[in-house]
mmCIF file of C-alpha atoms and ligand atoms in Angstrom:
data_model
loop_
_atom_site.group_PDB
_atom_site.id
_atom_site.type_symbol
_atom_site.label_atom_id
_atom_site.label_comp_id
_atom_site.label_asym_id
_atom_site.label_seq_id
_atom_site.Cartn_x
_atom_site.Cartn_y
_atom_site.Cartn_z
ATOM 1 C CA MET A 193 147.353 39.425 -24.675
ATOM 2 C CA SER A 194 145.226 36.844 -22.297
ATOM 3 C CA ASP A 195 142.271 35.386 -23.952
ATOM 4 C CA ASP A 196 139.502 36.544 -22.544
ATOM 5 C CA THR A 197 140.722 40.084 -24.242
ATOM 6 C CA ILE A 198 138.959 40.976 -27.122
ATOM 7 C CA LEU A 199 140.080 44.527 -27.329
ATOM 8 C CA GLU A 200 143.149 46.079 -27.067
ATOM 9 C CA VAL A 201 144.570 49.666 -28.098
ATOM 10 C CA ARG A 202 148.274 49.864 -27.371
ATOM 11 C CA ASP A 203 149.880 53.274 -27.710
ATOM 12 C CA ALA A 204 147.360 54.580 -30.127
ATOM 13 C CA CYS A 205 148.442 58.221 -31.871
ATOM 14 C CA VAL A 206 146.343 60.223 -35.077
ATOM 15 C CA THR A 207 147.445 63.062 -36.291
ATOM 16 C CA PHE A 208 145.406 65.129 -38.604
ATOM 17 C CA GLU A 209 147.809 68.147 -39.581
ATOM 18 C CA LYS A 210 145.399 71.311 -40.255
ATOM 19 C CA ARG A 211 146.253 74.333 -42.429
ATOM 20 C CA ASP A 212 148.060 76.111 -39.467
ATOM 21 C CA SER A 213 147.971 73.838 -36.040
ATOM 22 C CA VAL A 214 148.313 70.160 -35.881
ATOM 23 C CA VAL A 215 145.123 68.171 -33.632
ATOM 24 C CA HIS A 216 146.248 65.222 -31.945
ATOM 25 C CA ALA A 217 142.648 63.562 -31.928
ATOM 26 C CA VAL A 218 143.991 60.226 -30.256
ATOM 27 C CA ASP A 219 147.162 60.748 -28.739
ATOM 28 C CA HIS A 220 148.479 58.014 -26.706
ATOM 29 C CA ILE A 221 145.535 56.155 -25.546
ATOM 30 C CA SER A 222 146.035 52.765 -24.313
ATOM 31 C CA LEU A 223 142.659 51.398 -23.432
ATOM 32 C CA THR A 224 141.843 46.924 -23.122
ATOM 33 C CA MET A 225 138.388 45.568 -22.890
ATOM 34 C CA LYS A 226 137.345 41.996 -21.866
ATOM 35 C CA ARG A 227 135.602 39.823 -23.634
ATOM 36 C CA GLY A 228 131.614 40.143 -23.113
ATOM 37 C CA ALA A 229 132.025 43.857 -21.630
ATOM 38 C CA MET A 230 130.149 46.780 -22.148
ATOM 39 C CA LEU A 231 132.853 49.972 -22.443
ATOM 40 C CA GLY A 232 131.104 53.295 -22.697
ATOM 41 C CA LEU A 233 133.507 56.222 -24.178
ATOM 42 C CA VAL A 234 132.514 59.506 -22.636
ATOM 43 C CA GLY A 235 133.611 63.128 -23.649
ATOM 44 C CA GLU A 236 132.811 65.941 -24.858
ATOM 45 C CA SER A 237 132.525 67.338 -29.132
ATOM 46 C CA GLY A 238 136.146 67.236 -30.515
ATOM 47 C CA SER A 239 137.470 64.857 -27.995
ATOM 48 C CA GLY A 240 138.387 62.148 -30.186
ATOM 49 C CA LYS A 241 135.938 59.901 -29.669
ATOM 50 C CA SER A 242 134.784 58.744 -33.430
ATOM 51 C CA THR A 243 138.610 58.890 -34.299
ATOM 52 C CA LEU A 244 138.687 56.207 -31.857
ATOM 53 C CA ALA A 245 136.111 53.888 -32.896
ATOM 54 C CA LYS A 246 136.967 54.083 -36.686
ATOM 55 C CA ALA A 247 140.771 53.363 -36.043
ATOM 56 C CA ILE A 248 139.676 50.289 -33.753
ATOM 57 C CA VAL A 249 137.617 49.100 -37.234
ATOM 58 C CA GLY A 250 140.011 49.662 -39.329
ATOM 59 C CA MET A 251 138.434 53.090 -40.979
ATOM 60 C CA GLN A 252 141.100 54.815 -39.645
ATOM 61 C CA GLN A 253 144.740 54.906 -40.089
ATOM 62 C CA LEU A 254 146.819 55.147 -36.837
ATOM 63 C CA ASP A 255 150.594 57.593 -37.015
ATOM 64 C CA SER A 256 151.694 54.910 -34.250
ATOM 65 C CA GLY A 257 150.757 52.413 -31.658
ATOM 66 C CA GLN A 258 149.105 49.220 -32.604
ATOM 67 C CA ILE A 259 145.018 48.197 -31.812
ATOM 68 C CA LEU A 260 144.643 44.372 -31.450
ATOM 69 C CA ILE A 261 141.143 42.464 -32.052
ATOM 70 C CA ASP A 262 140.425 39.168 -30.456
ATOM 71 C CA GLY A 263 144.490 39.187 -30.653
ATOM 72 C CA LEU A 264 144.754 40.204 -34.584
ATOM 73 C CA SER A 265 145.998 43.728 -35.288
ATOM 74 C CA GLN A 266 144.626 45.428 -38.766
ATOM 75 C CA HIS A 267 147.522 43.372 -40.693
ATOM 76 C CA ASP A 268 146.076 40.265 -39.770
ATOM 77 C CA ARG A 269 142.730 41.264 -40.045
ATOM 78 C CA ALA A 270 143.528 42.284 -43.911
ATOM 79 C CA LYS A 271 144.953 38.606 -44.584
ATOM 80 C CA LEU A 272 141.327 37.732 -43.379
ATOM 81 C CA LYS A 273 138.721 36.159 -45.787
ATOM 82 C CA GLY A 274 134.871 36.008 -46.475
ATOM 83 C CA HIS A 275 133.670 35.188 -43.353
ATOM 84 C CA ALA A 276 136.059 35.416 -41.147
ATOM 85 C CA LYS A 277 136.819 39.361 -41.959
ATOM 86 C CA ALA A 278 133.178 39.939 -41.776
ATOM 87 C CA GLU A 279 132.579 38.326 -38.439
ATOM 88 C CA ILE A 280 135.389 40.162 -36.247
ATOM 89 C CA VAL A 281 134.296 43.787 -35.722
ATOM 90 C CA GLN A 282 131.387 46.014 -36.701
ATOM 91 C CA MET A 283 130.567 49.309 -35.909
ATOM 92 C CA VAL A 284 127.040 50.816 -35.899
ATOM 93 C CA PHE A 285 127.000 54.833 -36.795
ATOM 94 C CA GLN A 286 124.598 57.784 -35.747
ATOM 95 C CA ASP A 287 122.352 58.046 -38.707
ATOM 96 C CA PRO A 288 120.719 55.357 -39.714
ATOM 97 C CA TYR A 289 120.042 56.718 -43.545
ATOM 98 C CA SER A 290 123.507 56.130 -43.898
ATOM 99 C CA SER A 291 123.585 52.436 -43.073
ATOM 100 C CA LEU A 292 120.329 51.404 -45.369
ATOM 101 C CA ASN A 293 120.150 51.386 -49.359
ATOM 102 C CA PRO A 294 116.627 53.865 -49.710
ATOM 103 C CA ARG A 295 115.688 51.219 -52.737
ATOM 104 C CA MET A 296 116.158 48.868 -50.417
ATOM 105 C CA SER A 297 113.606 46.349 -48.393
ATOM 106 C CA VAL A 298 114.905 45.788 -44.905
ATOM 107 C CA GLY A 299 114.549 42.182 -45.116
ATOM 108 C CA ASP A 300 116.677 42.240 -48.385
ATOM 109 C CA ALA A 301 119.215 44.244 -46.952
ATOM 110 C CA ILE A 302 119.889 42.194 -44.234
ATOM 111 C CA GLY A 303 119.241 39.030 -45.877
ATOM 112 C CA GLU A 304 122.511 41.052 -48.134
ATOM 113 C CA VAL A 305 124.119 41.090 -45.165
ATOM 114 C CA LEU A 306 123.449 37.386 -44.606
ATOM 115 C CA ASP A 307 124.371 36.149 -47.895
ATOM 116 C CA THR A 308 128.155 37.896 -47.968
ATOM 117 C CA TYR A 309 128.753 34.810 -45.566
ATOM 118 C CA GLU A 310 126.097 31.854 -45.862
ATOM 119 C CA HIS A 311 124.315 29.452 -48.869
ATOM 120 C CA LEU A 312 121.502 30.006 -47.595
ATOM 121 C CA SER A 313 117.757 28.831 -49.174
ATOM 122 C CA ALA A 314 114.595 31.476 -50.080
ATOM 123 C CA ALA A 315 112.895 29.836 -46.562
ATOM 124 C CA GLU A 316 116.171 29.926 -44.490
ATOM 125 C CA ARG A 317 117.034 33.259 -45.198
ATOM 126 C CA GLU A 318 113.519 34.834 -44.295
ATOM 127 C CA GLU A 319 114.228 32.799 -41.024
ATOM 128 C CA SER A 320 116.797 34.069 -40.465
ATOM 129 C CA VAL A 321 115.543 37.932 -41.350
ATOM 130 C CA ALA A 322 113.112 37.282 -39.362
ATOM 131 C CA GLU A 323 115.119 36.129 -36.418
ATOM 132 C CA LEU A 324 117.328 39.239 -36.262
ATOM 133 C CA LEU A 325 113.649 41.161 -36.483
ATOM 134 C CA ARG A 326 113.076 39.128 -33.032
ATOM 135 C CA LEU A 327 116.646 40.123 -31.728
ATOM 136 C CA VAL A 328 116.217 43.716 -32.398
ATOM 137 C CA HIS A 329 112.441 43.539 -31.073
ATOM 138 C CA LEU A 330 110.977 44.508 -34.417
ATOM 139 C CA PRO A 331 107.779 41.963 -35.604
ATOM 140 C CA ALA A 332 108.945 39.960 -38.959
ATOM 141 C CA ASP A 333 106.480 41.738 -40.946
ATOM 142 C CA VAL A 334 108.185 44.591 -41.385
ATOM 143 C CA ALA A 335 110.990 42.376 -43.558
ATOM 144 C CA PRO A 336 109.475 44.036 -47.175
ATOM 145 C CA LYS A 337 108.748 47.460 -45.950
ATOM 146 C CA MET A 338 111.000 50.422 -47.427
ATOM 147 C CA PRO A 339 113.767 52.767 -44.890
ATOM 148 C CA ASP A 340 111.904 55.528 -45.573
ATOM 149 C CA GLN A 341 108.258 53.750 -44.422
ATOM 150 C CA LEU A 342 110.047 53.481 -40.565
ATOM 151 C CA SER A 343 110.409 55.296 -37.916
ATOM 152 C CA GLY A 344 114.345 56.770 -36.744
ATOM 153 C CA GLY A 345 114.363 54.643 -34.187
ATOM 154 C CA MET A 346 113.087 51.702 -35.820
ATOM 155 C CA ARG A 347 115.684 51.942 -38.779
ATOM 156 C CA GLN A 348 118.968 52.596 -36.271
ATOM 157 C CA ARG A 349 117.406 48.905 -34.692
ATOM 158 C CA ILE A 350 117.425 47.749 -38.751
ATOM 159 C CA ALA A 351 120.956 49.277 -38.241
ATOM 160 C CA VAL A 352 122.163 46.726 -35.223
ATOM 161 C CA ALA A 353 120.567 43.911 -36.941
ATOM 162 C CA LYS A 354 122.181 44.637 -40.217
ATOM 163 C CA CYS A 355 125.465 45.064 -37.731
ATOM 164 C CA LEU A 356 124.637 41.183 -35.764
ATOM 165 C CA ALA A 357 124.048 39.886 -38.959
ATOM 166 C CA VAL A 358 127.457 39.151 -39.621
ATOM 167 C CA ARG A 359 127.524 38.380 -35.668
ATOM 168 C CA PRO A 360 130.855 40.397 -34.631
ATOM 169 C CA LYS A 361 132.709 39.554 -31.831
ATOM 170 C CA LEU A 362 133.356 43.514 -31.264
ATOM 171 C CA ILE A 363 130.699 46.209 -31.974
ATOM 172 C CA VAL A 364 131.527 49.478 -31.622
ATOM 173 C CA THR A 365 128.607 52.317 -31.977
ATOM 174 C CA ASP A 366 129.209 56.102 -32.454
ATOM 175 C CA GLU A 367 126.673 57.924 -31.372
ATOM 176 C CA ILE A 368 123.738 56.175 -32.350
ATOM 177 C CA THR A 369 120.727 57.687 -29.631
ATOM 178 C CA SER A 370 122.475 61.313 -30.521
ATOM 179 C CA ALA A 371 119.940 61.086 -33.358
ATOM 180 C CA LEU A 372 116.421 60.121 -32.123
ATOM 181 C CA ASP A 373 113.887 61.339 -30.233
ATOM 182 C CA VAL A 374 114.089 61.012 -25.933
ATOM 183 C CA SER A 375 111.620 58.625 -26.413
ATOM 184 C CA VAL A 376 112.513 57.102 -28.615
ATOM 185 C CA GLN A 377 116.540 56.699 -27.521
ATOM 186 C CA ALA A 378 115.151 54.922 -23.987
ATOM 187 C CA VAL A 379 114.676 52.660 -26.545
ATOM 188 C CA VAL A 380 117.247 52.046 -28.175
ATOM 189 C CA LEU A 381 118.894 52.089 -25.223
ATOM 190 C CA ASN A 382 117.039 49.384 -23.808
ATOM 191 C CA LEU A 383 117.889 46.876 -27.350
ATOM 192 C CA ILE A 384 121.343 47.669 -26.626
ATOM 193 C CA ARG A 385 121.250 46.444 -22.743
ATOM 194 C CA SER A 386 119.036 42.721 -23.703
ATOM 195 C CA LEU A 387 120.718 42.688 -26.838
ATOM 196 C CA HIS A 388 124.290 43.141 -24.251
ATOM 197 C CA GLU A 389 122.768 40.613 -21.508
ATOM 198 C CA GLN A 390 121.477 37.631 -23.902
ATOM 199 C CA LEU A 391 123.798 37.295 -26.470
ATOM 200 C CA GLY A 392 126.875 38.532 -24.069
ATOM 201 C CA LEU A 393 128.129 40.959 -26.761
ATOM 202 C CA SER A 394 131.448 43.291 -26.252
ATOM 203 C CA MET A 395 130.618 46.294 -27.084
ATOM 204 C CA LEU A 396 132.031 49.894 -27.353
ATOM 205 C CA PHE A 397 128.897 52.355 -26.323
ATOM 206 C CA ILE A 398 130.387 55.812 -27.123
ATOM 207 C CA SER A 399 128.077 58.670 -26.595
ATOM 208 C CA HIS A 400 128.136 62.472 -25.283
ATOM 209 C CA ASN A 401 125.626 61.323 -23.160
ATOM 210 C CA LEU A 402 126.980 60.279 -19.508
ATOM 211 C CA ALA A 403 123.844 59.027 -18.560
ATOM 212 C CA ALA A 404 122.993 57.292 -21.324
ATOM 213 C CA VAL A 405 126.529 55.628 -20.804
ATOM 214 C CA ARG A 406 126.481 55.069 -16.802
ATOM 215 C CA TYR A 407 122.797 53.186 -17.537
ATOM 216 C CA ILE A 408 123.839 50.732 -20.114
ATOM 217 C CA CYS A 409 127.505 50.637 -19.003
ATOM 218 C CA ASP A 410 129.753 47.862 -17.021
ATOM 219 C CA ASP A 411 132.578 50.434 -17.413
ATOM 220 C CA ILE A 412 133.216 53.723 -18.379
ATOM 221 C CA ALA A 413 136.607 55.497 -20.212
ATOM 222 C CA VAL A 414 136.148 59.165 -20.057
ATOM 223 C CA MET A 415 137.877 60.887 -23.008
ATOM 224 C CA HIS A 416 139.717 64.543 -23.363
ATOM 225 C CA HIS A 417 141.607 66.477 -25.909
ATOM 226 C CA GLY A 418 142.660 62.497 -27.359
ATOM 227 C CA ARG A 419 143.624 60.966 -24.315
ATOM 228 C CA ILE A 420 142.044 58.926 -22.050
ATOM 229 C CA VAL A 421 141.653 60.616 -18.850
ATOM 230 C CA GLU A 422 139.824 58.053 -16.401
ATOM 231 C CA CYS A 423 138.480 55.036 -16.698
ATOM 232 C CA GLY A 424 137.355 52.611 -14.529
ATOM 233 C CA PRO A 425 133.482 50.522 -12.811
ATOM 234 C CA ALA A 426 130.293 53.075 -14.046
ATOM 235 C CA GLU A 427 129.492 53.259 -10.386
ATOM 236 C CA GLN A 428 133.172 54.339 -8.837
ATOM 237 C CA ILE A 429 133.571 57.321 -12.185
ATOM 238 C CA VAL A 430 130.297 58.125 -11.868
ATOM 239 C CA LYS A 431 130.204 57.988 -7.523
ATOM 240 C CA ALA A 432 133.850 59.551 -6.944
ATOM 241 C CA PRO A 433 135.296 61.009 -9.774
ATOM 242 C CA THR A 434 139.091 61.552 -9.771
ATOM 243 C CA ASP A 435 139.682 63.676 -12.861
ATOM 244 C CA PRO A 436 138.851 67.161 -12.476
ATOM 245 C CA TYR A 437 137.120 66.938 -16.290
ATOM 246 C CA THR A 438 135.306 64.050 -15.295
ATOM 247 C CA ARG A 439 134.089 65.577 -12.502
ATOM 248 C CA SER A 440 132.815 68.473 -14.700
ATOM 249 C CA LEU A 441 131.038 65.893 -16.313
ATOM 250 C CA VAL A 442 129.158 64.616 -13.775
ATOM 251 C CA SER A 443 127.948 67.585 -11.901
ATOM 252 C CA ALA A 444 126.762 68.872 -15.241
ATOM 253 C CA ILE A 445 124.295 66.202 -14.529
ATOM 254 C CA PRO A 446 122.471 66.760 -10.812
ATOM 255 C CA SER A 447 120.298 63.739 -10.435
ATOM 256 C CA LEU A 448 123.553 61.194 -11.973
ATOM 257 C CA GLU A 449 124.950 60.524 -8.774
ATOM 258 C CA ASP A 450 121.853 60.015 -6.715
ATOM 259 C CA ALA A 451 119.962 58.456 -9.675
ATOM 260 C CA GLY A 452 119.664 54.163 -9.667
ATOM 261 C CA ARG A 453 120.435 52.781 -12.767
ATOM 262 C CA ASP A 454 117.198 51.685 -13.377
ATOM 263 C CA VAL A 455 115.457 54.955 -12.263
ATOM 264 C CA LEU A 456 117.468 56.935 -15.457
ATOM 265 C CA LEU A 457 115.827 56.335 -17.921
ATOM 266 C CA GLU A 458 111.721 57.015 -17.089
ATOM 267 C CA PRO A 459 109.987 59.629 -18.271
ATOM 268 C CA SER A 460 110.175 62.260 -15.546
ATOM 269 C CA LEU A 461 113.789 62.492 -15.831
ATOM 270 C CA ASP A 462 114.671 62.254 -19.353
ATOM 271 C CA SER A 463 114.441 66.263 -19.256
ATOM 272 C CA SER A 464 117.836 65.974 -16.468
ATOM 273 C CA PHE A 465 119.859 64.184 -18.630
ATOM 274 C CA ALA A 466 118.868 64.878 -22.384
ATOM 275 C CA GLY A 467 121.507 66.241 -23.877
ATOM 276 C CA ALA A 468 123.164 67.369 -20.373
ATOM 277 C CA VAL A 469 126.839 66.206 -21.454
ATOM 278 C CA ARG A 470 126.453 68.030 -25.316
HETATM 279 N N1 ATP B 609 138.748 63.688 -41.328
HETATM 280 C C1 ATP B 609 140.256 64.392 -40.431
HETATM 281 N N2 ATP B 609 140.642 65.894 -41.234
HETATM 282 C C2 ATP B 609 140.963 66.501 -40.805
HETATM 283 N N3 ATP B 609 140.896 67.021 -38.525
HETATM 284 C C3 ATP B 609 139.965 66.058 -38.437
HETATM 285 C C4 ATP B 609 139.034 65.226 -39.485
HETATM 286 N N4 ATP B 609 138.455 63.599 -38.083
HETATM 287 C C5 ATP B 609 138.907 64.182 -36.786
HETATM 288 N N5 ATP B 609 139.062 65.704 -36.974
HETATM 289 C C6 ATP B 609 139.628 65.842 -35.444
HETATM 290 O O1 ATP B 609 139.849 65.796 -35.231
HETATM 291 C C7 ATP B 609 139.456 66.071 -33.290
HETATM 292 C C8 ATP B 609 139.215 64.979 -32.622
HETATM 293 O O2 ATP B 609 137.591 64.623 -34.109
HETATM 294 P P1 ATP B 609 136.586 63.574 -33.834
HETATM 295 O O3 ATP B 609 135.453 63.696 -34.533
HETATM 296 O O4 ATP B 609 137.096 62.089 -33.592
HETATM 297 O O5 ATP B 609 135.883 63.801 -31.801
HETATM 298 P P2 ATP B 609 134.285 63.476 -31.853
HETATM 299 O O6 ATP B 609 135.149 63.317 -29.820
HETATM 300 O O7 ATP B 609 134.073 62.337 -32.721
HETATM 301 O O8 ATP B 609 133.242 64.535 -31.585
HETATM 302 P P3 ATP B 609 131.761 64.584 -31.392
HETATM 303 O O9 ATP B 609 131.509 64.275 -30.447
HETATM 304 O O10 ATP B 609 131.426 66.076 -32.243
HETATM 305 O O11 ATP B 609 131.388 63.686 -33.144
HETATM 306 C C9 ATP B 609 138.486 66.928 -33.884
HETATM 307 O O12 ATP B 609 139.606 68.816 -33.426
HETATM 308 C C10 ATP B 609 138.529 66.800 -35.483
HETATM 309 O O13 ATP B 609 138.191 68.233 -35.911
HETATM 310 MG MG1 MG B 610 132.311 61.533 -33.290
#
């Protein structure tokens, strides 16, 4: 694995046994991501995106194959302790409620993550929390608020801030805009894109929404029935898809092929892509 590879998935398989069938949720997937890249993973419901994401972050055991993050296998990563372990990979989930304790203020929730690997004075902690809030475009006076005082979009930004607090080398986001209103989706997508540009983060961005993936990702991998059917630069996937399944995804969004990247999230175009793939 070369030094500029952040993620390498080698012939990974995950199978689930149901009562009368076997589901090949991840079926011999191989994938490489360069450091600092923004890779989109798109595919219909049940295609195996979340199973692959969980395998990458170590929440799902592989039946066979291997996943290396920054050159380390899951076995290598399990041996790391504290800060070093927390640093490598983080996941942001669809539902920001699930990652926030309803009885803990925003500042304490982010501060708690900082405390797991840094010994900060109260003033330093407050400053770091404010800096993380600034990164996700929230004012420092959000810190004393409780999760139920925030909108869905703000909660999702807090979840991103908690994730950034451990300074991971790779961030995996799984449908982070799906539960949000269309207008708020654009705000969160713009935030993800600016974080990628500003911090040079390596990100695997998972979504049903091909327009959203195309808007923020350099490269796109298309998943269907547990396999990657096509992977390449976003423009190529959208303008000259070779796989029949990718072609059907692209043609489901009429404005996608002709629209420039930056007009995709104009409010007037929202209705043409919102949920079009789902
Ligand atoms: N824990 C599990 N036990 C049994 N089957 C599972 C489990 N997790 C996922 N599956 C099955 O594996 C397949 C892939 O599911 P997965 O959740 O990875 O798809 P997905 O692409 O993330 O779908 P969605 O877009 O709806 O989130 C599905 O058929 C699903 O029913
Ligand atoms: Mg999923």
